[in-house]
Tab-separated table of C-alpha atoms and ligand atoms in Angstrom:
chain	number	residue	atom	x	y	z
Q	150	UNK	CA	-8.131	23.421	-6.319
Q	151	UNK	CA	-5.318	24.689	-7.960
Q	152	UNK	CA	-3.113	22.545	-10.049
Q	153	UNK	CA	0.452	23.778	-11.246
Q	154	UNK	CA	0.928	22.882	-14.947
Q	155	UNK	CA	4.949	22.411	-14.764
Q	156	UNK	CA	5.615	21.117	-18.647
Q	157	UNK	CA	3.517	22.113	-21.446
Q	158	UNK	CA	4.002	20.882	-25.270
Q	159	UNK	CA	3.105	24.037	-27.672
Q	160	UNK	CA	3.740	24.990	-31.462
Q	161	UNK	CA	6.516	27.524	-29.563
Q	162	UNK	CA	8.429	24.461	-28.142
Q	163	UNK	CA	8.785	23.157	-24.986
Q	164	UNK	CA	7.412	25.157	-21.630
Q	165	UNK	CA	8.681	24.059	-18.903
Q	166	UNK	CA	7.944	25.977	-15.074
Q	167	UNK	CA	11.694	26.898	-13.886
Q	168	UNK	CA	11.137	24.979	-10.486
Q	169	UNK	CA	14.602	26.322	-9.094
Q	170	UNK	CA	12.354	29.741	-9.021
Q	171	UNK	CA	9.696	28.769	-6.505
Q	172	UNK	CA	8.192	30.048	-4.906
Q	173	UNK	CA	9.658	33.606	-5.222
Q	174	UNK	CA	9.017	33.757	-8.375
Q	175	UNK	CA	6.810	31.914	-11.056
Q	176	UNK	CA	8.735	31.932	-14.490
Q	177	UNK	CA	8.186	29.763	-17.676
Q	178	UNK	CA	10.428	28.768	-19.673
Q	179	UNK	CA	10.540	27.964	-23.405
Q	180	UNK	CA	13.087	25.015	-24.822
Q	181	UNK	CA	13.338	24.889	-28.613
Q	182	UNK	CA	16.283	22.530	-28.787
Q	183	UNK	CA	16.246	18.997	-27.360
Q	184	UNK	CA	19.927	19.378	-25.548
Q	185	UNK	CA	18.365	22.237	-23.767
Q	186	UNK	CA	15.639	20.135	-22.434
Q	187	UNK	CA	18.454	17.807	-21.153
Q	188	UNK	CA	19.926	20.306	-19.484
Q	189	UNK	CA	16.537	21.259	-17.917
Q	190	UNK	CA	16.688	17.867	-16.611
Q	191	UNK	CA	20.325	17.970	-15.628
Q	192	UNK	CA	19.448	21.282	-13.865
Q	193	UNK	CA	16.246	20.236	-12.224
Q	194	UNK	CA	14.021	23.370	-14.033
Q	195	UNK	CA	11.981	19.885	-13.984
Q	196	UNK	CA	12.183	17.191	-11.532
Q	197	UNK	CA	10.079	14.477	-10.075
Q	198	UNK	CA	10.355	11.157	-11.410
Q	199	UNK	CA	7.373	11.062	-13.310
Q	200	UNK	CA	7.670	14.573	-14.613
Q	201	UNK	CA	11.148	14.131	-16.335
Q	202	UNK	CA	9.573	10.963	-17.962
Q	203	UNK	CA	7.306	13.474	-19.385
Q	204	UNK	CA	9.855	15.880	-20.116
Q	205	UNK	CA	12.121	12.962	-21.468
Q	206	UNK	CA	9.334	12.132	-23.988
Q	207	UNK	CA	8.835	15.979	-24.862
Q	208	UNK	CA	12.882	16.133	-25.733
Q	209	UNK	CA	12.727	13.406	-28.077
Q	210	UNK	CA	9.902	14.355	-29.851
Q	211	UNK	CA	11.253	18.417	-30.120
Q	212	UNK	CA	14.595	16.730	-30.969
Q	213	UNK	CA	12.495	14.767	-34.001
Q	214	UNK	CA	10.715	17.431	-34.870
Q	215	UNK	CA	13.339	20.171	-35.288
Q	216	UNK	CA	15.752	18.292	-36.882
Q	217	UNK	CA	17.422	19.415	-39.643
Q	218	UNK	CA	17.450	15.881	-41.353
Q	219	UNK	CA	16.095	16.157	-44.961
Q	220	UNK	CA	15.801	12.414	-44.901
Q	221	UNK	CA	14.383	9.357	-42.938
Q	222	UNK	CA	17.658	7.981	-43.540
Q	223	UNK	CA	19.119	11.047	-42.031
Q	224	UNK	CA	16.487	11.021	-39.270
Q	225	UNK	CA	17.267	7.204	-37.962
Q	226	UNK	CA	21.467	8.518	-37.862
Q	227	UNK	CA	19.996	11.143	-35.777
Q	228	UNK	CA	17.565	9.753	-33.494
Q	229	UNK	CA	19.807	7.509	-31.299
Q	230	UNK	CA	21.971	10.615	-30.493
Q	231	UNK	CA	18.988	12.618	-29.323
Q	232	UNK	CA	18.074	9.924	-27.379
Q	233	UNK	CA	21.224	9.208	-25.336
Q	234	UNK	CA	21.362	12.895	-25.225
Q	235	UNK	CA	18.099	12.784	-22.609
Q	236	UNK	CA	19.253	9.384	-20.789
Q	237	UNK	CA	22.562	11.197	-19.654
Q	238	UNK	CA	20.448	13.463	-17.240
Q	239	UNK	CA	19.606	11.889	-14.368
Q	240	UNK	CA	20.349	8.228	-13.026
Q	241	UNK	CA	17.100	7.289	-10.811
Q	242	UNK	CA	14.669	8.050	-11.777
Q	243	UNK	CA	13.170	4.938	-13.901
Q	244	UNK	CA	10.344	6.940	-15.595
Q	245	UNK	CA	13.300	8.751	-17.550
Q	246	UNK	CA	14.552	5.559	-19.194
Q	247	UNK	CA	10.492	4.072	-19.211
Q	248	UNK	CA	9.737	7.317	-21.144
Q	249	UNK	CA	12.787	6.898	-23.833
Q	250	UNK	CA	11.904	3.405	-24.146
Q	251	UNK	CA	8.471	4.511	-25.755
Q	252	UNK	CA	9.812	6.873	-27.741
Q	253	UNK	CA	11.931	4.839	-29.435
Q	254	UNK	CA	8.893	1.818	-30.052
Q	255	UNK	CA	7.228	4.925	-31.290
Q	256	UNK	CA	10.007	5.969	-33.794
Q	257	UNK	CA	10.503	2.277	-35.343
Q	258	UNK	CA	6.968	1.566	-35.777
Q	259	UNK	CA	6.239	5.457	-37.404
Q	260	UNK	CA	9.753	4.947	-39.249
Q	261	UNK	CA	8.740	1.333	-40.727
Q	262	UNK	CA	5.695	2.321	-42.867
Q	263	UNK	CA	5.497	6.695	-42.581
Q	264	UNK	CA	7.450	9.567	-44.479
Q	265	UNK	CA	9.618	11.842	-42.698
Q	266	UNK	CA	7.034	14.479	-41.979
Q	267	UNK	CA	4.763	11.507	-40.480
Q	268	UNK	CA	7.331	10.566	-37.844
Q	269	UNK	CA	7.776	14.211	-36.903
Q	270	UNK	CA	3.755	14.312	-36.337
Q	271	UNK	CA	4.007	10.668	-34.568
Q	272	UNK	CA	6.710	11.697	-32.301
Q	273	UNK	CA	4.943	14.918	-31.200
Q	274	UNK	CA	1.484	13.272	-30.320
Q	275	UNK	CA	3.295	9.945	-28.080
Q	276	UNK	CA	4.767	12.693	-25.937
Q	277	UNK	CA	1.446	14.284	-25.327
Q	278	UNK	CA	-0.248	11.151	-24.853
Q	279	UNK	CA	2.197	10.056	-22.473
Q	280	UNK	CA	1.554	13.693	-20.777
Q	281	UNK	CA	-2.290	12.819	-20.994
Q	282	UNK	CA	-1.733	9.558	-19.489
Q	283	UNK	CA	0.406	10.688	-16.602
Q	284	UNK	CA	-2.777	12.853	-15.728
Q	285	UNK	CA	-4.924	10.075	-16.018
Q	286	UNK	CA	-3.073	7.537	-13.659
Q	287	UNK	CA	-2.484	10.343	-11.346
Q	288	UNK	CA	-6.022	10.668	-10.996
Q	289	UNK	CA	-6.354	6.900	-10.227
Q	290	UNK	CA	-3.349	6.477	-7.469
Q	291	UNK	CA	-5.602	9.408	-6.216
Q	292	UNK	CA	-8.770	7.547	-5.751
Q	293	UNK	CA	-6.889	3.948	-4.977
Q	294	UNK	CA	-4.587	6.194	-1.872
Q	295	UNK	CA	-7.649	8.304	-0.586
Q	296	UNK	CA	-9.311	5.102	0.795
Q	297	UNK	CA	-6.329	4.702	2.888
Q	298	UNK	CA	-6.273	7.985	4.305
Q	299	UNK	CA	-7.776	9.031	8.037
Q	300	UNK	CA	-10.918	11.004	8.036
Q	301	UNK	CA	-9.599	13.418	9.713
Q	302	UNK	CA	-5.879	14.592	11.364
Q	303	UNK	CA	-2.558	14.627	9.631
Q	304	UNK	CA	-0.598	13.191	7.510
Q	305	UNK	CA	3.291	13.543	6.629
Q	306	UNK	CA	4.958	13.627	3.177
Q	307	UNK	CA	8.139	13.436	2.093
Q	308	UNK	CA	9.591	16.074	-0.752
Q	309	UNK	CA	7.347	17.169	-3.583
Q	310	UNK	CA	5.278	14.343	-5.165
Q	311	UNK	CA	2.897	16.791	-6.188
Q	312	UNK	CA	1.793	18.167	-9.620
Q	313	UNK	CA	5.225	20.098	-10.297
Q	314	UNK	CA	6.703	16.556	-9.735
Q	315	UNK	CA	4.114	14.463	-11.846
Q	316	UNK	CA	2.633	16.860	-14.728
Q	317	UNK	CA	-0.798	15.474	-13.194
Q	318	UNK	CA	-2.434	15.965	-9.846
Q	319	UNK	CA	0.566	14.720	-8.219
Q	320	UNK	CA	1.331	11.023	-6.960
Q	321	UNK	CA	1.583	11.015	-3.001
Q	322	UNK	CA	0.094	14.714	-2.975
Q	323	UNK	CA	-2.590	13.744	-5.481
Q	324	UNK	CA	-4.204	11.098	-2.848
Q	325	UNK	CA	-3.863	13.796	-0.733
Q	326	UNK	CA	-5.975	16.206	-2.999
Q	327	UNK	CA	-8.707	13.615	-3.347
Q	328	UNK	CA	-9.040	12.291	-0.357
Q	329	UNK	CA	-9.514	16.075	0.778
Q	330	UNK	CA	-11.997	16.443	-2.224
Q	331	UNK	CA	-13.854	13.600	-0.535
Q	332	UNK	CA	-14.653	15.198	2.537
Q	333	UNK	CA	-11.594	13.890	4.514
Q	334	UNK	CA	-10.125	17.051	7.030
Q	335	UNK	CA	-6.536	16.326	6.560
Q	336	UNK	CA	-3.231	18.874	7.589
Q	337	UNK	CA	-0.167	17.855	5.848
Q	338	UNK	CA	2.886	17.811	7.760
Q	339	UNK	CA	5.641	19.071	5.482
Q	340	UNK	CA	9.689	18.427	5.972
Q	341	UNK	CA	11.911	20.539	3.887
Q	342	UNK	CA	13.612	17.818	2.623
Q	343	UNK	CA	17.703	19.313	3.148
Q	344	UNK	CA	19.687	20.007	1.428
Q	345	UNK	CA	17.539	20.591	-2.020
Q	346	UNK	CA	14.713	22.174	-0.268
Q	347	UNK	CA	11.790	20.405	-2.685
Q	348	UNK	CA	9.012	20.112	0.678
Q	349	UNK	CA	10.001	24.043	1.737
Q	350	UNK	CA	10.041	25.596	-1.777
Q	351	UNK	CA	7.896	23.446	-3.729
Q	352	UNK	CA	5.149	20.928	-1.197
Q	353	UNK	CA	4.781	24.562	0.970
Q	354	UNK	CA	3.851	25.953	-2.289
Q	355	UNK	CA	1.736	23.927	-4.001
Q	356	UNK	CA	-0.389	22.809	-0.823
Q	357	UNK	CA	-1.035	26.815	0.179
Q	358	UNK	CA	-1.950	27.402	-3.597
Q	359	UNK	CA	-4.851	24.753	-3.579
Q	360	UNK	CA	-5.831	25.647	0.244
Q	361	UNK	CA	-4.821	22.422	1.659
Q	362	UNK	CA	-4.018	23.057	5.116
Q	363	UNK	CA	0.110	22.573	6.204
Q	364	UNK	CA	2.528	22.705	8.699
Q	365	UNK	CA	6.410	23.112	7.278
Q	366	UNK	CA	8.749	21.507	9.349
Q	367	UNK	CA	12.008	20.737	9.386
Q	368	UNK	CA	13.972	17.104	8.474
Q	369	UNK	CA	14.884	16.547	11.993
Q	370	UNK	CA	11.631	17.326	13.244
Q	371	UNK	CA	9.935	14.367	11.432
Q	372	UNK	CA	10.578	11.785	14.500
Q	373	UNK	CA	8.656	14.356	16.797
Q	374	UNK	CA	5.485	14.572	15.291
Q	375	UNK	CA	5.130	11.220	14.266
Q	376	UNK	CA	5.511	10.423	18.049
Q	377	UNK	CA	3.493	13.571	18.953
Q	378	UNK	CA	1.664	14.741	15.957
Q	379	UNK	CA	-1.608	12.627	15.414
Q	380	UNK	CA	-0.418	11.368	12.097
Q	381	UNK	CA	-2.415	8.710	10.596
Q	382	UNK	CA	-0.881	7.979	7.423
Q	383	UNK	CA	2.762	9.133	5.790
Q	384	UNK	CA	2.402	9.287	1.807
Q	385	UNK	CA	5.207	9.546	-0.303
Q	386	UNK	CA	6.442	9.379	-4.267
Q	387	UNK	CA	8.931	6.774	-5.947
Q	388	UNK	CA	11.673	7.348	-8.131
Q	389	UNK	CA	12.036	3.512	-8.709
Q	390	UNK	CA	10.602	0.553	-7.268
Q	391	UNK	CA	12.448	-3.101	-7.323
Q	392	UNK	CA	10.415	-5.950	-8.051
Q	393	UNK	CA	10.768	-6.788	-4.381
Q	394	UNK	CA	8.949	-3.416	-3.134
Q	395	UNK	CA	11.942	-2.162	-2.239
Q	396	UNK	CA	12.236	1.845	-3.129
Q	397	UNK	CA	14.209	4.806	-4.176
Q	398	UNK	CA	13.029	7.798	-3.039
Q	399	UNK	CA	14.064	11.140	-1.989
Q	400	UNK	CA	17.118	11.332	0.474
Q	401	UNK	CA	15.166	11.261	4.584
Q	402	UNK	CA	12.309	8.815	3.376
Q	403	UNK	CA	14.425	5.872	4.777
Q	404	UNK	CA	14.249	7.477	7.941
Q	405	UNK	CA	10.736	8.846	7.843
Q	406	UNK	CA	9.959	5.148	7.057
Q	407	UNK	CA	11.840	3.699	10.172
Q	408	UNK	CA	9.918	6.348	12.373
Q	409	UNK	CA	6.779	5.406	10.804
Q	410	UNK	CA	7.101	1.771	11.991
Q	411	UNK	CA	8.779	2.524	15.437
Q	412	UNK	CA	5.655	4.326	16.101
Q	413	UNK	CA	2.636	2.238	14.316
Q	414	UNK	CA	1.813	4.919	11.389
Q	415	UNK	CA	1.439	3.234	8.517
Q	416	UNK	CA	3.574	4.207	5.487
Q	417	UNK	CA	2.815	4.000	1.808
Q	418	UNK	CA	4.492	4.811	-1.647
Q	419	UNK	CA	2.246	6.543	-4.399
Q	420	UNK	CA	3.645	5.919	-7.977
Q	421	UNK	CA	3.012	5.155	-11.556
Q	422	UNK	CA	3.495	1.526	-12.827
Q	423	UNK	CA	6.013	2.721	-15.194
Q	424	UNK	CA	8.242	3.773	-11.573
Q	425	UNK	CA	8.566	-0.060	-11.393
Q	426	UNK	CA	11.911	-1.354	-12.048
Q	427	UNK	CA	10.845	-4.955	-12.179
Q	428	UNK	CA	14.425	-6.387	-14.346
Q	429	UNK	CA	16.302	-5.713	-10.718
Q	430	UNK	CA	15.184	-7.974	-8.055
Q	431	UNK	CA	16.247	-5.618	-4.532
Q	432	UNK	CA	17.050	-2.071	-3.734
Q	433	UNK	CA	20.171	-2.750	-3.873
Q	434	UNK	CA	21.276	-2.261	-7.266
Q	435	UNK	CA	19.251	1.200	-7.880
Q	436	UNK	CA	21.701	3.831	-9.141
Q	437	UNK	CA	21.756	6.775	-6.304
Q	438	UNK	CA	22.425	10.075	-7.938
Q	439	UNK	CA	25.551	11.937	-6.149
Q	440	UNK	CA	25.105	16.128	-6.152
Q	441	UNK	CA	26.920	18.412	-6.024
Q	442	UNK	CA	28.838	19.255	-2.160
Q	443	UNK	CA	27.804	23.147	-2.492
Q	444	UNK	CA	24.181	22.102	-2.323
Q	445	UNK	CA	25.092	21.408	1.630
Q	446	UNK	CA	27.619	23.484	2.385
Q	447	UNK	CA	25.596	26.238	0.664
Q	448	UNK	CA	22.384	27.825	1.135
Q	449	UNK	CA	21.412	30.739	-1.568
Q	450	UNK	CA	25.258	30.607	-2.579
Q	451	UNK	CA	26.155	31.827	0.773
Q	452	UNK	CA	28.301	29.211	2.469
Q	453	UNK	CA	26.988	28.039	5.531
Q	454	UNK	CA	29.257	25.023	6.408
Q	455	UNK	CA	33.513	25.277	6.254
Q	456	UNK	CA	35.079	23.732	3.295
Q	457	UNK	CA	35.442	19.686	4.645
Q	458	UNK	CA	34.174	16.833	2.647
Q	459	UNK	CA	30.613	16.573	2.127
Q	460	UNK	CA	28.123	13.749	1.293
Q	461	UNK	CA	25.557	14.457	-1.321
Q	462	UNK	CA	22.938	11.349	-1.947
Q	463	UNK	CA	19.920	12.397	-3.688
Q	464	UNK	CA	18.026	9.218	-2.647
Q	465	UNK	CA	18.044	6.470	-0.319
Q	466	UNK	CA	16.193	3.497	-0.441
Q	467	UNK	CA	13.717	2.510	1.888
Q	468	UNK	CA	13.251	-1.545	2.291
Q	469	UNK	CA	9.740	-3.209	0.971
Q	470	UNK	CA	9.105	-4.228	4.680
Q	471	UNK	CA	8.493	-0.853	6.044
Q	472	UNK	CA	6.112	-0.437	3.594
Q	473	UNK	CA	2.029	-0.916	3.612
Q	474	UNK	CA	1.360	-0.796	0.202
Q	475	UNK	CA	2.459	0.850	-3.052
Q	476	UNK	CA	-0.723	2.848	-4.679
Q	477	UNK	CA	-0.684	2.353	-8.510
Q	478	UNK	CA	-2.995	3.230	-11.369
Q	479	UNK	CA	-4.212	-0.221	-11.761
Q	480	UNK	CA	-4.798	-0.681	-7.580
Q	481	UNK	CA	-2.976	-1.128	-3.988
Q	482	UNK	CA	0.046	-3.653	-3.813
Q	483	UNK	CA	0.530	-5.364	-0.459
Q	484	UNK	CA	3.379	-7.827	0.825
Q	485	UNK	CA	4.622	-9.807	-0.530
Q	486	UNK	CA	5.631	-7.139	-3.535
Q	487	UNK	CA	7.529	-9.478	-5.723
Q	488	UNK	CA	3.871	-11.129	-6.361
Q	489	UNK	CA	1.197	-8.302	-5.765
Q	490	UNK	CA	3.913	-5.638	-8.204
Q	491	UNK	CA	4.251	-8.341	-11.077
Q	492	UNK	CA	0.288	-9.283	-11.182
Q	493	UNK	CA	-0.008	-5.007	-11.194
Q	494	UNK	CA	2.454	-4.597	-14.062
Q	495	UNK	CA	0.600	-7.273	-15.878
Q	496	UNK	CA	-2.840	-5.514	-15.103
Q	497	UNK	CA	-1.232	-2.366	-16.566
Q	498	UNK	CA	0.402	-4.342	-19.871
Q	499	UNK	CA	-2.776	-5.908	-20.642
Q	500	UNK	CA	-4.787	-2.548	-20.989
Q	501	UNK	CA	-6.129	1.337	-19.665
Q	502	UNK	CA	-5.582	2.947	-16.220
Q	503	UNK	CA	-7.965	0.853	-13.916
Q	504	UNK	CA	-9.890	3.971	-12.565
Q	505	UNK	CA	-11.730	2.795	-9.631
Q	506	UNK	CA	-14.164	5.882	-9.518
Q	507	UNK	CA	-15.518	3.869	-13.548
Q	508	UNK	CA	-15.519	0.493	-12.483
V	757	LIG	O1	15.491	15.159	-6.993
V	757	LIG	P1	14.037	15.238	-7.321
V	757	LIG	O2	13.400	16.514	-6.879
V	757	LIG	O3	13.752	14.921	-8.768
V	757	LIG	O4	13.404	14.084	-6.457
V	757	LIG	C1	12.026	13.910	-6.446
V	757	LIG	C2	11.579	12.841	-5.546
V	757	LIG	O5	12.350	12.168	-4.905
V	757	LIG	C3	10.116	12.561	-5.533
V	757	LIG	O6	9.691	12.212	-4.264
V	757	LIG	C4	9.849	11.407	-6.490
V	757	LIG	O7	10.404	11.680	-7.747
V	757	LIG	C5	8.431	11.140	-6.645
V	757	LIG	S1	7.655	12.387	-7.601
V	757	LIG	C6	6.050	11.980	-7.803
């Protein structure tokens, strides 16, 4: 199956898949200066929560590694401005601020006993081992989320948690991809997630590149089909999880979530441990991103709507009791989250991805 590859590290710099292109066109681009990854960011040329962690790491290290500092000294002046460069991106997704976090452990420990030219070579290899790990737990939510799958008939998704959103198989659309891989004959239904367009442009795309069978709808068609449509499972991505299961995700999932429930399909969250947010206790408190009003009034920069005041949210939250269980790395959490998510975390602190195709 095919697997996009949207951020690579190379000896060039930083390539990154311009994901405001797709699907018309399928352009790379190469970053060789840390502020220009943040504007990536800013700009969504990468988005998906656990992608811009990956892309997060990637700008710190380039930032490290091309700085003109000709001494550690000069370097440790440096480094918290190339840091709070990256965290001024983008306000939800956790993995961003997860992803600094390491990089800056990384930095202090290299920094306390290495030369300059060390640190440089430290910094570079934690950003592609956190790249390498992001595969790695994809591929575990994947096994973990395909047992919960139907054998066959459809399933609904919410905007891209797919490989372009991950830097792995993908999250929601990696259990997908294995469950599929196992045998299961599943059709995807596919909103097109208004007013950013990630399920249209980006789920549509990566789902007809690896021949997984689709059907693109519309946002306001999602209450229909989960009435109508044979859907035995909805599988979606995080941006951030509270400790009480409680979760950020793409603007619609709320209401995909509430339809779910009102008619008996269960509905489960695919992400990464490090999409937990376990120092806030509810949804409450999760930073929503505001964009921009021309993304709504606006399609292709011709105006579709007249010129009134607009809401923008990029998320909502969806509340931990619509939810069935939140596939991690390290296994399934069920209710109540506050326990099953903490025991998780700990899981995950204490050692590897739990892959449950080794154990
Ligand atoms: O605004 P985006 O495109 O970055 O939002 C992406 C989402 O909401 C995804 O569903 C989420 O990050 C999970 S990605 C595996």
């Amino acid at each position: 199956m095919h697997v996009a590859e949207p951020i690579v590290w190379t000896s060039e710099g930083v390539v990154m898949i311009d994901q405001r292109r797709l699907p018309a066109e399928l352009v790379h681009l190469t970053y060789t200066d840390y502020r220009e990854v943040a504007n990536a960011i800013r700009d969504m040329v990468i988005r998906g929560a656990p992608a811009i962690g990956v892309a997060a790491a990637m700008g710190v290290a380039l930032g490290v590694v091309r700085s003109p500092a000709r001494s550690l000294a000069e370097l440790r002046a440096e480094f918290p401005i190339i840091c709070s460069t990256i965290a001024q991106t983008r306000p939800t997704a956790v993995d961003l601020f997860w992803a600094i976090e390491r990089m800056k452990r990384r930095f202090d420990e290299a920094a306390a006993t290495s030369d300059i030219d060390a640190v440089r070579t430290a910094m570079a290899a934690e950003a592609q081992r956190i790249h390498e790990e992001k595969k790695a737990t994809d591929e575990a939510i994947g096994h973990f989320g395909a047992a919960l799958m139907p054998e066959n008939g459809h399933v609904m998704t919410q905007c891209n948690a797919g490989a372009l959103a991950t830097a792995g198989i993908g999250t929601a659309l990696g259990v997908i991809r294995i469950a599929i891989e196992q045998g299961r004959k599943l059709h995807v239904f596919v909103p097109e997630t208004r007013p950013y367009l990630q399920g249209a442009r980006l789920t549509a795309w990566e789902l007809h590149e690896a021949g997984i069978p689709l059907t693109l709808i519309t946002d306001n068609m999602v209450g229909h089909f989960l009435k109508t449509g044979d859907v035995g499972a909805v599988v979606v991505g995080a941006d951030r999880i509270a400790a009480n299961g409680d979760t950020a995700n793409k603007i619609g999932t709320y209401q995909i979530a509430v339809l779910a429930r009102e008619n008996s399909v269960p509905f489960y969250v695919a992400a990464p441990i490090s999409t937990l947010d376990l120092t806030i206790s509810s949804g409450e408190t999760i930073p929503i991103e505001q964009r921009a009003a021309t993304e709504v009034t606006h399609l292709h920069g011709v105006r579709i709507a007249p010129d009134v005041h607009v809401a923008n949210p990029a998320f909502d939250v969806t509340p931990a009791r619509l939810i069935a269980g939140i596939i991690t790395e390290c296994g399934i959490a069920r209710p109540p989250y506050v326990e099953s998510l903490t025991l998780l975390a700990r899981l995950r602190a204490s050692g590897d991805v739990v892959h449950p195709v080794a154990r």
